[in-house]
Amino acid sequence: MKVVFLLLHDFRFAGWGLDQFLSRFHFSKEYARRISGEGNDVSLYTFHQDVRSIKTIKVDEYTIKVFPVEMYFPPHMPFGNAHSLMALKELKHDKPDIVHFHNYYIWSFPYVSTWTKFNGMKIVAQYHGESDRLKALRRIFTPLLRSADLFLAPLSEEISYLTNKFKVPSWKVSKFPNVGVDTDLFYPVCNKSDEPTLLYVGRMTLPSRNIREKSPWRLIDVMYELTKTRRNVKMFMVGDGPGLSYLRAVAKRRRLDRNVIFAGYRGNTELPMLYSKSWITFIPMQLGDIDPFWDGSLKESLSCMTPVAGFNDQVSCLSDSCRRLGYLIPSNPKNAAGIIHEILEDKDRLDEVGTKGRSSTLKCCSWNAVIERLLHLYRSLT
């Protein structure tokens, strides 16, 4: 089977050069590597803001093709608005059996999906979050969005949005993890820290009002309140990005130098130790539940038996906060700090939730399980 993965955005939002994308872990490369490892002919297309001509790079058993950006639309957006018709011409030349489009909320998807179908190819569209706050505006493209043969969505609320708002037939939508987790790498490798230790793993972004985007800035606000009652609590912030220097400056200004530790970018082999030592991993965005189908860091943490916490403004007390695989906390920093203080008091429940998390990821979200099911879905279309 011939498969082309489309990752049609550039890397301004992450501050990554092309060498960083090629050398660091990225979920799109892991999909390509694992699908090619099953005997398929695989290419991954992406954009980069610094290239001026098409670059073709052979990696393991698959090929990465990097295209220059020809246009940004809508303007003044940090992510999801890059376009290049060169990618479509290359796609027509490659003639894959399956086109797998990562992140169907980026702005090129409506015309890429329609063009792909017109040229006789099957297209699978996968949810990886919302690139901006204009989700509702995309309903003007409803007929084009519905052209995909299959939608993969990890969240029940997103499935409901697709079927109710975009009128996508339910048989075209499958609940599916956005990424997998290497459960042979991510497992508990040490005991929890004696002192309460919190963790964030992800990009250090600039401030954003998009509640569906991870915002480490929220965690600085929460830590400022939490350290008023728990001076010994620490939070490790792992990752880099355009907001890193600003976050450091804010933490220093709030005298959080000893409590918030910026650990920089860490490779996957270094992360299991950090997850295993931590009491809670934060996914600083609005969540309806702690669902193992959503988010790479969430899965990695659960696989290391560490509970996960996200934000939800419907939560007002600890009893509302508790979920099977972690906790939801309010966005208000003072209220959030109060609930986190109570959560940290109950080590037994933290351990119990961590054990459930490991079993959940093993069951449905290991990379082996994800790739096996994805190939089954591909074959159902061809």
Tab-separated table of C-alpha atoms in Angstrom, residues 91-375:
chain	number	residue	atom	x	y	z
A	91	LEU	CA	0.842	14.329	-4.542
A	92	LYS	CA	-0.591	13.894	-8.039
A	93	HIS	CA	2.790	12.601	-9.186
A	94	ASP	CA	3.130	10.129	-6.282
A	95	LYS	CA	-0.461	8.794	-6.651
A	96	PRO	CA	-0.834	7.157	-3.224
A	97	ASP	CA	-3.616	4.763	-2.289
A	98	ILE	CA	-4.184	6.650	0.983
A	99	VAL	CA	-3.657	10.319	1.815
A	100	HIS	CA	-3.547	10.795	5.596
A	101	PHE	CA	-4.076	14.448	6.526
A	102	HIS	CA	-2.842	15.429	9.998
A	103	ASN	CA	-4.916	18.180	11.636
A	104	TYR	CA	-8.009	18.898	9.555
A	105	TYR	CA	-8.507	22.318	11.182
A	106	ILE	CA	-5.560	23.877	9.389
A	107	TRP	CA	-6.696	26.152	6.587
A	108	SER	CA	-5.490	24.128	3.612
A	109	PHE	CA	-7.621	21.103	4.417
A	110	PRO	CA	-10.870	22.048	2.603
A	111	TYR	CA	-9.270	22.426	-0.825
A	112	VAL	CA	-6.658	19.678	-0.336
A	113	SER	CA	-9.378	17.197	0.618
A	114	THR	CA	-11.582	18.140	-2.344
A	115	TRP	CA	-8.645	18.073	-4.768
A	116	THR	CA	-7.510	14.672	-3.457
A	117	LYS	CA	-10.959	13.154	-3.950
A	118	PHE	CA	-11.248	14.674	-7.433
A	119	ASN	CA	-8.003	12.922	-8.369
A	120	GLY	CA	-9.280	9.533	-7.230
A	121	MET	CA	-7.375	9.138	-3.961
A	122	LYS	CA	-8.771	8.128	-0.575
A	123	ILE	CA	-8.268	10.654	2.215
A	124	VAL	CA	-8.171	10.064	5.966
A	125	ALA	CA	-8.431	13.221	8.118
A	126	GLN	CA	-7.156	13.210	11.696
A	127	TYR	CA	-7.821	15.574	14.607
A	128	HIS	CA	-4.782	17.011	16.390
A	129	GLY	CA	-6.373	20.026	18.040
A	130	GLU	CA	-7.733	23.382	16.939
A	131	SER	CA	-5.224	25.715	15.359
A	132	ASP	CA	-7.060	28.951	16.227
A	133	ARG	CA	-10.314	30.309	17.642
A	134	LEU	CA	-12.126	30.320	14.286
A	135	LYS	CA	-13.500	26.787	14.406
A	136	ALA	CA	-17.100	27.912	13.881
A	137	LEU	CA	-16.128	29.972	10.817
A	138	ARG	CA	-15.010	26.808	9.059
A	139	ARG	CA	-18.624	25.740	8.778
A	140	ILE	CA	-18.769	27.796	5.573
A	141	PHE	CA	-16.566	25.042	4.108
A	142	THR	CA	-18.871	22.243	5.277
A	143	PRO	CA	-19.375	20.583	1.849
A	144	LEU	CA	-15.595	20.544	1.287
A	145	LEU	CA	-14.817	19.282	4.789
A	146	ARG	CA	-17.245	16.403	4.398
A	147	SER	CA	-15.404	15.144	1.310
A	148	ALA	CA	-12.932	13.089	3.375
A	149	ASP	CA	-13.474	9.339	3.366
A	150	LEU	CA	-12.752	8.910	7.071
A	151	PHE	CA	-12.323	11.174	10.100
A	152	LEU	CA	-10.243	10.068	13.087
A	153	ALA	CA	-11.075	11.942	16.285
A	154	PRO	CA	-9.925	11.147	19.848
A	155	LEU	CA	-12.535	13.154	21.773
A	156	SER	CA	-16.254	12.455	22.098
A	157	GLU	CA	-17.081	16.183	21.947
A	158	GLU	CA	-15.186	16.488	18.647
A	159	ILE	CA	-17.059	13.522	17.194
A	160	SER	CA	-20.306	15.202	18.214
A	161	TYR	CA	-19.174	18.471	16.579
A	162	LEU	CA	-18.333	16.706	13.315
A	163	THR	CA	-21.655	14.895	13.101
A	164	ASN	CA	-23.905	17.703	14.364
A	165	LYS	CA	-22.265	20.864	13.020
A	166	PHE	CA	-20.447	19.666	9.908
A	167	LYS	CA	-23.097	16.993	9.218
A	168	VAL	CA	-20.462	14.314	8.645
A	169	PRO	CA	-22.190	10.903	8.534
A	170	SER	CA	-21.453	8.964	11.713
A	171	TRP	CA	-20.144	5.995	9.719
A	172	LYS	CA	-17.367	8.240	8.430
A	173	VAL	CA	-16.101	9.067	11.938
A	174	SER	CA	-14.020	6.789	14.140
A	175	LYS	CA	-12.904	7.416	17.718
A	176	PHE	CA	-9.167	6.997	17.433
A	177	PRO	CA	-6.097	8.074	19.471
A	178	ASN	CA	-4.390	11.144	18.047
A	179	VAL	CA	-1.005	9.470	18.644
A	180	GLY	CA	0.306	6.321	20.253
A	181	VAL	CA	2.740	5.785	23.103
A	182	ASP	CA	5.769	3.489	23.240
A	183	THR	CA	4.820	1.508	26.335
A	184	ASP	CA	8.155	-0.331	26.248
A	185	LEU	CA	9.955	3.006	26.722
A	186	PHE	CA	7.424	4.840	28.878
A	187	TYR	CA	6.972	2.848	32.063
A	188	PRO	CA	7.707	3.525	35.760
A	189	VAL	CA	11.492	3.579	36.167
A	190	CYS	CA	11.774	4.928	39.730
A	191	ASN	CA	9.781	5.893	42.818
A	192	LYS	CA	7.908	9.165	43.167
A	193	SER	CA	9.812	12.117	44.594
A	194	ASP	CA	9.529	12.588	48.351
A	195	GLU	CA	8.496	16.219	47.867
A	196	PRO	CA	5.419	17.070	45.755
A	197	THR	CA	6.614	17.351	42.153
A	198	LEU	CA	4.532	18.531	39.212
A	199	LEU	CA	5.386	18.303	35.533
A	200	TYR	CA	4.640	19.926	32.189
A	201	VAL	CA	6.075	18.518	28.949
A	202	GLY	CA	5.468	20.499	25.779
A	203	ARG	CA	6.143	23.663	23.849
A	204	MET	CA	6.903	26.883	25.658
A	205	THR	CA	4.451	29.025	23.738
A	206	LEU	CA	3.779	32.718	23.603
A	207	PRO	CA	0.579	33.805	25.402
A	208	SER	CA	-2.612	32.778	23.583
A	209	ARG	CA	-6.323	33.186	24.163
A	210	ASN	CA	-7.082	29.880	22.425
A	211	ILE	CA	-8.374	27.696	25.280
A	212	ARG	CA	-7.884	24.598	23.106
A	213	GLU	CA	-4.149	25.239	22.956
A	214	LYS	CA	-1.761	24.202	25.714
A	215	SER	CA	-0.667	27.228	27.704
A	216	PRO	CA	2.228	26.848	30.168
A	217	TRP	CA	1.479	30.447	31.201
A	218	ARG	CA	-1.490	29.156	33.181
A	219	LEU	CA	0.830	26.979	35.215
A	220	ILE	CA	2.960	29.943	36.283
A	221	ASP	CA	-0.191	31.616	37.609
A	222	VAL	CA	-1.239	28.449	39.456
A	223	MET	CA	2.222	27.910	40.939
A	224	TYR	CA	2.265	31.492	42.211
A	225	GLU	CA	-0.873	30.740	44.238
A	226	LEU	CA	0.063	27.186	45.218
A	227	THR	CA	3.432	28.155	46.712
A	228	LYS	CA	1.662	30.420	49.168
A	229	THR	CA	0.480	27.302	51.017
A	230	ARG	CA	3.012	24.704	49.811
A	231	ARG	CA	6.483	26.180	49.699
A	232	ASN	CA	8.086	22.793	48.961
A	233	VAL	CA	6.161	22.061	45.748
A	234	LYS	CA	8.164	22.036	42.518
A	235	MET	CA	7.135	22.090	38.878
A	236	PHE	CA	9.443	20.956	36.086
A	237	MET	CA	8.731	22.652	32.762
A	238	VAL	CA	10.209	20.501	29.986
A	239	GLY	CA	10.473	21.814	26.438
A	240	ASP	CA	11.529	24.809	24.423
A	241	GLY	CA	9.885	27.294	22.117
A	242	PRO	CA	9.432	30.998	21.415
A	243	GLY	CA	7.928	31.742	24.841
A	244	LEU	CA	10.671	30.163	26.971
A	245	SER	CA	12.649	33.306	27.808
A	246	TYR	CA	9.450	35.214	28.638
A	247	LEU	CA	8.169	32.442	30.915
A	248	ARG	CA	11.502	32.377	32.738
A	249	ALA	CA	11.348	36.135	33.231
A	250	VAL	CA	7.805	35.989	34.636
A	251	ALA	CA	8.704	33.135	36.998
A	252	LYS	CA	11.715	35.084	38.242
A	253	ARG	CA	9.664	38.244	38.710
A	254	ARG	CA	7.199	36.268	40.829
A	255	ARG	CA	10.048	34.787	42.866
A	256	LEU	CA	9.353	31.244	41.695
A	257	ASP	CA	12.986	30.476	40.811
A	258	ARG	CA	13.206	27.615	43.318
A	259	ASN	CA	9.776	26.217	42.581
A	260	VAL	CA	9.576	26.329	38.780
A	261	ILE	CA	12.472	24.612	37.016
A	262	PHE	CA	12.836	25.081	33.264
A	263	ALA	CA	14.541	21.905	32.087
A	264	GLY	CA	14.722	22.699	28.361
A	265	TYR	CA	14.128	20.208	25.579
A	266	ARG	CA	14.603	16.562	26.558
A	267	GLY	CA	14.658	13.577	24.241
A	268	ASN	CA	12.221	10.703	24.717
A	269	THR	CA	14.767	8.536	26.509
A	270	GLU	CA	15.059	11.148	29.280
A	271	LEU	CA	11.339	11.633	29.824
A	272	PRO	CA	10.341	8.379	31.618
A	273	MET	CA	12.446	9.352	34.649
A	274	LEU	CA	10.752	12.766	34.841
A	275	TYR	CA	7.267	11.313	34.474
A	276	SER	CA	7.961	8.551	36.998
A	277	LYS	CA	9.246	10.937	39.695
A	278	SER	CA	6.357	13.363	39.313
A	279	TRP	CA	3.106	13.234	41.248
A	280	ILE	CA	0.966	14.880	38.556
A	281	THR	CA	1.524	15.851	34.899
A	282	PHE	CA	-0.343	18.930	33.678
A	283	ILE	CA	-2.016	19.313	30.292
A	284	PRO	CA	-2.715	23.064	30.535
A	285	MET	CA	-5.756	23.374	28.284
A	286	GLN	CA	-9.524	22.977	28.536
A	287	LEU	CA	-10.483	19.289	28.736
A	288	GLY	CA	-13.835	17.599	29.077
A	289	ASP	CA	-12.235	14.558	30.713
A	290	ILE	CA	-8.890	12.824	31.126
A	291	ASP	CA	-9.152	10.668	28.007
A	292	PRO	CA	-6.159	8.457	27.097
A	293	PHE	CA	-7.070	8.829	23.410
A	294	TRP	CA	-5.978	12.485	23.544
A	295	ASP	CA	-2.495	14.042	23.674
A	296	GLY	CA	0.966	12.496	23.560
A	297	SER	CA	2.210	13.817	26.904
A	298	LEU	CA	-0.996	12.635	28.570
A	299	LYS	CA	-0.417	9.088	27.309
A	300	GLU	CA	3.268	9.103	28.234
A	301	SER	CA	2.451	10.202	31.766
A	302	LEU	CA	-0.269	7.595	32.255
A	303	SER	CA	2.030	4.922	30.835
A	304	CYS	CA	4.538	5.884	33.566
A	305	MET	CA	1.737	5.572	36.172
A	306	THR	CA	1.501	9.306	36.820
A	307	PRO	CA	-1.971	10.910	36.931
A	308	VAL	CA	-2.836	13.823	34.647
A	309	ALA	CA	-4.571	17.147	35.343
A	310	GLY	CA	-6.231	19.533	32.890
A	311	PHE	CA	-8.464	22.590	33.129
A	312	ASN	CA	-12.255	22.672	33.172
A	313	ASP	CA	-14.262	25.696	34.291
A	314	GLN	CA	-17.234	23.582	35.412
A	315	VAL	CA	-15.177	22.285	38.351
A	316	SER	CA	-15.610	24.021	41.686
A	317	CYS	CA	-14.435	21.511	44.322
A	318	LEU	CA	-12.355	18.373	44.811
A	319	SER	CA	-15.296	16.002	44.326
A	320	ASP	CA	-15.966	17.587	40.914
A	321	SER	CA	-12.249	17.420	40.099
A	322	CYS	CA	-11.628	13.683	40.476
A	323	ARG	CA	-11.701	11.595	37.306
A	324	ARG	CA	-10.774	7.970	36.695
A	325	LEU	CA	-7.347	8.807	35.234
A	326	GLY	CA	-6.634	12.139	36.881
A	327	TYR	CA	-8.137	15.493	37.734
A	328	LEU	CA	-9.842	18.517	36.216
A	329	ILE	CA	-9.219	21.857	37.885
A	330	PRO	CA	-10.720	25.333	37.389
A	331	SER	CA	-8.906	27.960	35.332
A	332	ASN	CA	-8.959	30.489	38.158
A	333	PRO	CA	-5.410	30.206	39.590
A	334	LYS	CA	-6.435	30.656	43.230
A	335	ASN	CA	-9.248	28.092	43.019
A	336	ALA	CA	-7.016	25.710	41.088
A	337	ALA	CA	-4.257	25.984	43.711
A	338	GLY	CA	-6.734	25.167	46.480
A	339	ILE	CA	-7.873	21.968	44.755
A	340	ILE	CA	-4.313	20.919	43.859
A	341	HIS	CA	-3.359	21.358	47.521
A	342	GLU	CA	-6.093	18.869	48.461
A	343	ILE	CA	-5.120	16.460	45.666
A	344	LEU	CA	-1.519	16.337	46.884
A	345	GLU	CA	-2.725	15.379	50.362
A	346	ASP	CA	-4.112	12.055	49.089
A	347	LYS	CA	-1.093	10.042	47.942
A	348	ASP	CA	-3.045	6.775	48.003
A	349	ARG	CA	-5.491	7.998	45.366
A	350	LEU	CA	-2.661	9.375	43.239
A	351	ASP	CA	-1.051	5.915	43.260
A	352	GLU	CA	-4.379	4.220	42.483
A	353	VAL	CA	-5.073	6.524	39.540
A	354	GLY	CA	-1.554	5.988	38.203
A	355	THR	CA	-2.043	2.218	38.138
A	356	LYS	CA	-5.277	2.593	36.157
A	357	GLY	CA	-3.529	4.922	33.724
A	358	ARG	CA	-0.875	2.367	32.828
A	359	SER	CA	-3.442	-0.348	32.130
A	360	SER	CA	-5.537	2.019	29.996
A	361	THR	CA	-2.652	3.010	27.722
A	362	LEU	CA	-1.516	-0.596	27.336
A	363	LYS	CA	-5.006	-1.610	26.255
A	364	CYS	CA	-5.816	0.945	23.566
A	365	CYS	CA	-3.057	3.490	22.989
A	366	SER	CA	0.243	1.691	22.537
A	367	TRP	CA	1.806	2.429	19.163
A	368	ASN	CA	1.430	-1.237	18.228
A	369	ALA	CA	-2.321	-1.113	18.867
A	370	VAL	CA	-2.715	2.236	17.079
A	371	ILE	CA	-0.856	1.124	13.931
A	372	GLU	CA	-2.643	-2.237	13.771
A	373	ARG	CA	-6.024	-0.521	13.881
A	374	LEU	CA	-4.994	2.223	11.456
A	375	LEU	CA	-3.894	-0.316	8.841
